[in-house]
């Protein structure tokens, strides 16, 4: 397979790892919203658009 992408540097890997950890933290923080006995959670919805934008930014850096 010919792949024109360059090998990720340590800095690239560090930034990806940090972005992944930040995304996981946001997901867990949002999941910890208050839930009532009926099972209705009032956690903030995850901003899919913002996550997609972050992913696009990381992919552009490669």
XYZ file of C-alpha atoms in Angstrom:
62
model
C 0.000 0.000 0.000
C 1.414 3.351 -0.996
C 0.567 5.878 1.657
C 1.536 9.500 1.058
C 0.907 10.473 4.664
C 3.958 11.197 6.752
C 4.784 9.243 9.887
C 3.235 11.011 12.913
C 5.749 12.764 15.133
C 5.809 12.480 18.913
C 4.103 15.885 19.047
C 1.334 14.664 16.699
C 0.762 11.613 18.878
C 0.787 13.711 22.061
C -1.817 16.105 20.627
C -4.053 13.239 19.461
C -3.803 11.605 22.868
C -4.640 14.881 24.634
C -7.617 15.459 22.321
C -8.870 11.922 22.963
C -8.596 12.373 26.720
C -10.380 15.725 26.543
C -13.174 14.166 24.490
C -13.552 11.281 26.947
C -13.635 13.695 29.888
C -16.376 15.755 28.219
C -18.381 12.603 27.499
C -18.143 11.441 31.119
C -18.897 14.921 32.448
C -22.012 15.107 30.264
C -23.069 11.593 31.299
C -22.994 12.560 34.988
C -26.112 14.730 34.694
C -28.868 14.296 37.247
C -31.237 11.423 36.502
C -34.679 10.988 37.987
C -36.403 7.762 39.000
C -38.202 7.683 35.640
C -34.821 7.358 33.954
C -34.907 10.804 32.370
C -31.457 12.332 32.348
C -30.939 16.044 32.123
C -27.292 15.943 31.091
C -26.193 18.364 28.421
C -26.210 16.763 24.979
C -22.831 16.055 23.445
C -21.991 18.656 20.814
C -21.368 16.371 17.843
C -20.559 19.344 15.613
C -17.773 20.533 17.920
C -16.327 17.023 18.166
C -16.399 16.667 14.373
C -14.630 20.026 14.030
C -11.909 18.905 16.453
C -11.466 15.661 14.522
C -11.237 17.553 11.220
C -8.615 19.859 12.727
C -6.534 16.914 13.922
C -6.788 15.210 10.533
C -5.682 18.411 8.762
C -2.568 18.554 10.936
C -1.448 15.155 9.673
